[in-house]
Coordinates of C-alpha atoms and ligand atoms in Angstrom, one line a residue:
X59 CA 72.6 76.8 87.9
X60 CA 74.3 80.3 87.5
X61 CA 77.2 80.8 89.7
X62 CA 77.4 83.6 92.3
X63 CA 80.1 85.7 92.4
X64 CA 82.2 86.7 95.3
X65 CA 84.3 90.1 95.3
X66 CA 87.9 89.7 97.4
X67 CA 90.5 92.6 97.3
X68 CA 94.1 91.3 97.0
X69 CA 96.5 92.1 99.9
X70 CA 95.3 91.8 103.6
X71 CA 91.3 91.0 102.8
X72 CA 92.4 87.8 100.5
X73 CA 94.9 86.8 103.2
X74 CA 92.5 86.5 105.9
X75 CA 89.1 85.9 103.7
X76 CA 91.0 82.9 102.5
X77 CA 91.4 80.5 105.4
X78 CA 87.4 81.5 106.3
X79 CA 86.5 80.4 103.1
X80 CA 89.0 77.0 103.4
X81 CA 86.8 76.4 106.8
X82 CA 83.7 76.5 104.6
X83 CA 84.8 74.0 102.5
X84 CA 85.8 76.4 99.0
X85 CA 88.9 76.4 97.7
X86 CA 90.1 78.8 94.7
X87 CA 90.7 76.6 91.9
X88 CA 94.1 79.1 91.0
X89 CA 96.1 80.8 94.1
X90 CA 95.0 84.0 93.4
X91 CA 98.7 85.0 94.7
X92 CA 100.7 83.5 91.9
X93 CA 98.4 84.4 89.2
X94 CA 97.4 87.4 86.9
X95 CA 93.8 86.2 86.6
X96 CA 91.0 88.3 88.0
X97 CA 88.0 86.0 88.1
X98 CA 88.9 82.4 89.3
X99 CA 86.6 79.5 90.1
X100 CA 86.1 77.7 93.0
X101 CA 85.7 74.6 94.3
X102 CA 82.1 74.8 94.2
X103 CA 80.4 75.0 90.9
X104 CA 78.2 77.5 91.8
X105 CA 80.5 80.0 93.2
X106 CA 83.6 82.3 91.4
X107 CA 85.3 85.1 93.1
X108 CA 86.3 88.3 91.6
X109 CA 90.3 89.8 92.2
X110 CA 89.8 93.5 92.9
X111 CA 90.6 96.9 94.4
X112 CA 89.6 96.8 97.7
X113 CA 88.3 100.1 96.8
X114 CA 86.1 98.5 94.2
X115 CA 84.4 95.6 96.1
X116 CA 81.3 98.1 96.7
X117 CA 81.4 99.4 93.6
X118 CA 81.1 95.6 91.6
X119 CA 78.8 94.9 94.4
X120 CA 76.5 97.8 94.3
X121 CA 76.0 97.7 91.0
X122 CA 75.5 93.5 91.3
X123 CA 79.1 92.5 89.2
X124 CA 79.2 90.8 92.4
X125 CA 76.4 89.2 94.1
X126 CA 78.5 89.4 97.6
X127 CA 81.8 91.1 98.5
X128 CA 84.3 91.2 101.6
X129 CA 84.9 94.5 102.1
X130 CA 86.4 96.9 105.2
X131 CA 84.3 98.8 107.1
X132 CA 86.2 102.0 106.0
X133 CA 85.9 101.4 102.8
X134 CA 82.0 100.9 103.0
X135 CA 81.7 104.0 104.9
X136 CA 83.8 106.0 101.7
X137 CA 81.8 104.0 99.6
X138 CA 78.2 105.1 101.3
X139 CA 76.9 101.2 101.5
X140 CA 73.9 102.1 98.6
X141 CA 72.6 99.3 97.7
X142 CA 74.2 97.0 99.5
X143 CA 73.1 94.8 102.8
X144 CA 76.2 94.5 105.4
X145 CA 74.9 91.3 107.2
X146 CA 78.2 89.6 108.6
X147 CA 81.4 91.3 110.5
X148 CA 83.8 88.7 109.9
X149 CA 86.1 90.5 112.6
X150 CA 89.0 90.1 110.4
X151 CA 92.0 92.5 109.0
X152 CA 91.1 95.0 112.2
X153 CA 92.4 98.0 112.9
X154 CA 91.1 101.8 113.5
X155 CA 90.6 104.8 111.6
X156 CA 92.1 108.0 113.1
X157 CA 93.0 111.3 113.3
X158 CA 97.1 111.9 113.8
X159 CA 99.6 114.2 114.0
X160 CA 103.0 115.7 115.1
X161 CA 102.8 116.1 118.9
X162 CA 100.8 119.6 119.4
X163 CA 99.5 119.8 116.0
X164 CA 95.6 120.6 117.2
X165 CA 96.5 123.2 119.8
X166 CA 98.7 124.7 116.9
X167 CA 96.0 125.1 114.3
X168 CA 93.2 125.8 117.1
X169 CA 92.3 128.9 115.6
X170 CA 92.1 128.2 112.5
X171 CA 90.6 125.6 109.9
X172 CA 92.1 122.5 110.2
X173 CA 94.4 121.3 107.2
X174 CA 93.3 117.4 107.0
X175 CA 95.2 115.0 104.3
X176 CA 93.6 111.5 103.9
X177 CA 92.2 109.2 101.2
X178 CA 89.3 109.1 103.4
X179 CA 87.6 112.3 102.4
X180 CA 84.0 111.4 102.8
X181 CA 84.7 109.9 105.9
X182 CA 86.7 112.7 107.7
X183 CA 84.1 115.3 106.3
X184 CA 81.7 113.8 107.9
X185 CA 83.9 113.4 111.4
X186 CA 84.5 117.1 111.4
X187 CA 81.5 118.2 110.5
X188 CA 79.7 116.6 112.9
X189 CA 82.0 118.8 115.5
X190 CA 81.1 121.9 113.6
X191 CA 84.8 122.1 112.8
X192 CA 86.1 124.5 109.9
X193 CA 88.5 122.0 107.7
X194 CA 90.4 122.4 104.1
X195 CA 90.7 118.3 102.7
X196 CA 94.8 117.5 101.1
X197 CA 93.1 114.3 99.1
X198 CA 96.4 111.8 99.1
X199 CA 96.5 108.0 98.4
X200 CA 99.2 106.8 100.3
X201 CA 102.3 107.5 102.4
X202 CA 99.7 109.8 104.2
X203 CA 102.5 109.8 107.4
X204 CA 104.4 112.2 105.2
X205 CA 102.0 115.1 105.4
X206 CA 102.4 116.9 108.8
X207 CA 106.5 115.8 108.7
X208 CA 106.2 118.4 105.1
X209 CA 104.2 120.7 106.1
X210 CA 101.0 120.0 103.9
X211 CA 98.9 119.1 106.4
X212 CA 97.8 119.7 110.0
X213 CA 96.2 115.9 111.3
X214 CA 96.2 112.9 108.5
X215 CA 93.3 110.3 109.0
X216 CA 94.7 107.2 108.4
X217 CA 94.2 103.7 109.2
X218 CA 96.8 102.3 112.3
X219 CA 96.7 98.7 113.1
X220 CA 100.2 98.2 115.2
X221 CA 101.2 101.5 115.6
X222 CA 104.3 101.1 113.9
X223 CA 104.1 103.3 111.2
X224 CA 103.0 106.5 112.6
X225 CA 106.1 106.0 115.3
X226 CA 108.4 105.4 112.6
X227 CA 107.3 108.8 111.4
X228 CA 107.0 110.6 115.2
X229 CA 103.3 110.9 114.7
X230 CA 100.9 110.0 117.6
X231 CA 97.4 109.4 117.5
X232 CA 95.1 111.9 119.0
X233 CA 91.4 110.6 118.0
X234 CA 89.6 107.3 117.0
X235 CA 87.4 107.9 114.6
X236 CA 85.7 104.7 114.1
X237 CA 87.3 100.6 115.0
X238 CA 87.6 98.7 111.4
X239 CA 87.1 95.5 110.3
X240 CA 86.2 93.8 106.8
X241 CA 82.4 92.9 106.3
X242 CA 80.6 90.4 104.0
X243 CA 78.6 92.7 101.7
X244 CA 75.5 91.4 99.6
X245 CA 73.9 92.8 96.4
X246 CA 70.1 93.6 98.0
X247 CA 68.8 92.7 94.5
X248 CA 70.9 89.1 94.9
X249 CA 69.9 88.8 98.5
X250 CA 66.1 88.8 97.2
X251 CA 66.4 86.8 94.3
X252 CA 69.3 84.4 95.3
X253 CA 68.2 84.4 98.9
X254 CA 68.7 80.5 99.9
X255 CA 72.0 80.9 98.6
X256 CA 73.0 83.2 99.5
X257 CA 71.8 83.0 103.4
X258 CA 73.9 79.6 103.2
X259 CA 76.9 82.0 101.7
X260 CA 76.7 83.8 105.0
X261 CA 76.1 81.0 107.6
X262 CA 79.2 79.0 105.6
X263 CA 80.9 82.7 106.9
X264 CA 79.9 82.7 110.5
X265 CA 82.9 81.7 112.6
X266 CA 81.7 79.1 114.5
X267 CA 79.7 77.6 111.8
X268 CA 82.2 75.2 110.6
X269 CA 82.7 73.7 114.0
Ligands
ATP143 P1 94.6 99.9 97.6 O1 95.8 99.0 97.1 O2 93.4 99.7 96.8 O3 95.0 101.3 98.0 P2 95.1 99.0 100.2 O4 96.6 99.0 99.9 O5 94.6 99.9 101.3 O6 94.2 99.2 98.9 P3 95.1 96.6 101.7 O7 96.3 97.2 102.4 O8 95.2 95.3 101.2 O9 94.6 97.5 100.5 O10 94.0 96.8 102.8 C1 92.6 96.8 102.6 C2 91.9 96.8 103.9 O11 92.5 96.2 105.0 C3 91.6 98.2 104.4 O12 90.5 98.8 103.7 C4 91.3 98.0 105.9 O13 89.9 97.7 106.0 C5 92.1 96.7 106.2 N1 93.3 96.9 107.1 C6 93.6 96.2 108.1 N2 94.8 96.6 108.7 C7 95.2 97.6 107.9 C8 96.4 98.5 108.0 N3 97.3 98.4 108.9 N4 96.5 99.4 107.0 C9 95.6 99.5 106.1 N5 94.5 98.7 105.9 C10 94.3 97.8 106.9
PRP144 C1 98.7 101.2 106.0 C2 98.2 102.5 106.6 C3 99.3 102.9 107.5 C4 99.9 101.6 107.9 C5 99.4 101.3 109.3 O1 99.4 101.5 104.9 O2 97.9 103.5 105.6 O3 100.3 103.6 106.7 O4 99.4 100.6 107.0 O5 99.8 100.1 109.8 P1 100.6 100.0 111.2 O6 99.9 100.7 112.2 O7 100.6 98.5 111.5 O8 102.0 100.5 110.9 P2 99.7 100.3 103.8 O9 100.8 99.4 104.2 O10 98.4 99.7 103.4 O11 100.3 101.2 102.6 P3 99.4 102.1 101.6 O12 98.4 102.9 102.4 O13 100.4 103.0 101.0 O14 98.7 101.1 100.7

């Protein structure tokens, strides 16, 4: 039987992807925390998970180096979700997307085009354009609090979860662009052709399916 493969992103989605999967019964035949290897077997035969970046897990998945993925819903929304099936919230690693600033930012830049820094592009493109609102994109990939402190930007979109961060850096948050959580992904291509396999895959996800 060929295995299927599961994409995980180290960091918050493997913390909380793996005690789902320990309720299902798999285990990772490594601790994906104390080693360098990328693909590691399970404790089922027939299933191997793949170490990425979380940025990837569509990516692999889209282009079926994965058959399934856990991914956030941010990322799938950069990403575009081509390809892929998004059958399961697994309502885990949540927080929300939004816009923030130094207090007064928006009324300051009111008359002008909006200077937006984020990682998010696509996504806060999107936002704005759907408001018919003139903006100029600062593309960054982290420390995104930094912008409006500097000067380079107007708003960041950012992801918040406790708050902490933008507080640390006197930033508030104006707008909530869309609530976040991470998704189980499937190849459509795998879904057809592995389809009993993977629908168990999914139930062995759902949270109360364990008992
Ligand atoms: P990369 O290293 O590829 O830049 P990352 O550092 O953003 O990725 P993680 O921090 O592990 O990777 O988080 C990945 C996902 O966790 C995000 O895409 C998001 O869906 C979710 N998440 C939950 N809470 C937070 C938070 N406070 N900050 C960032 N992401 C969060
Ligand atoms: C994330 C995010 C915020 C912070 C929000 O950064 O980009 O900076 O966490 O969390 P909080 O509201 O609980 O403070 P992360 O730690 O992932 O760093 P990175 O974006 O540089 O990877």
């Amino acid at each position: 039987m060929t295995q299927l493969t599961l994409a995980l992103s180290k960091g918050r989605i493997l913390e909380a992807t793996l005690p789902r999967l320990a309720e299902a019964g798999i285990t990772p035949a490594i601790d994906p925390d104390q080693s360098r290897e990328l693909l590691i077997n399970t404790s089922r035969d027939d299933l191997r998970l793949l170490i990425l970046r979380a940025t990837d897990v569509p990516t692999f998945v889209a282009y079926g180096a994965a058959d399934m993925g856990v991914a956030g819903k941010d990322v799938l929304l950069e990403h575009g979700g081509r390809d892929l099936y998004e059958p399961l919230d697994l309502g885990i690693a949540g927080c929300r997307l939004v816009v923030a600033g130094l207090p007064g930012a928006l009324a300051a830049a009111e008359r002008r085009p909006l200077r937006v820094a984020t990682k998010f592009v696509g996504i806060a493109r999107d936002y704005y354009a759907r408001q018919g609102r003139q903006i100029e994109i600062i593309k960054l990939y982290g420390s995104m609090e930094l912008a409006p402190i500097v000067g380079l930007a107007d708003v960041i979109v950012d992801l918040v979860d406790t708050g902490n961060t933008l507080k640390a850096n006197g930033l508030e948050a104006f707008e909530t662009i869309q609530w976040i959580s991470a998704r189980l992904v499937v190849n459509k291509a795998a879904q057809k052709l592995e389809n009993e396999r993977v629908r168990e895959l999914i139930n062995a996800f759902e949270p109360d399916a364990n008992g």
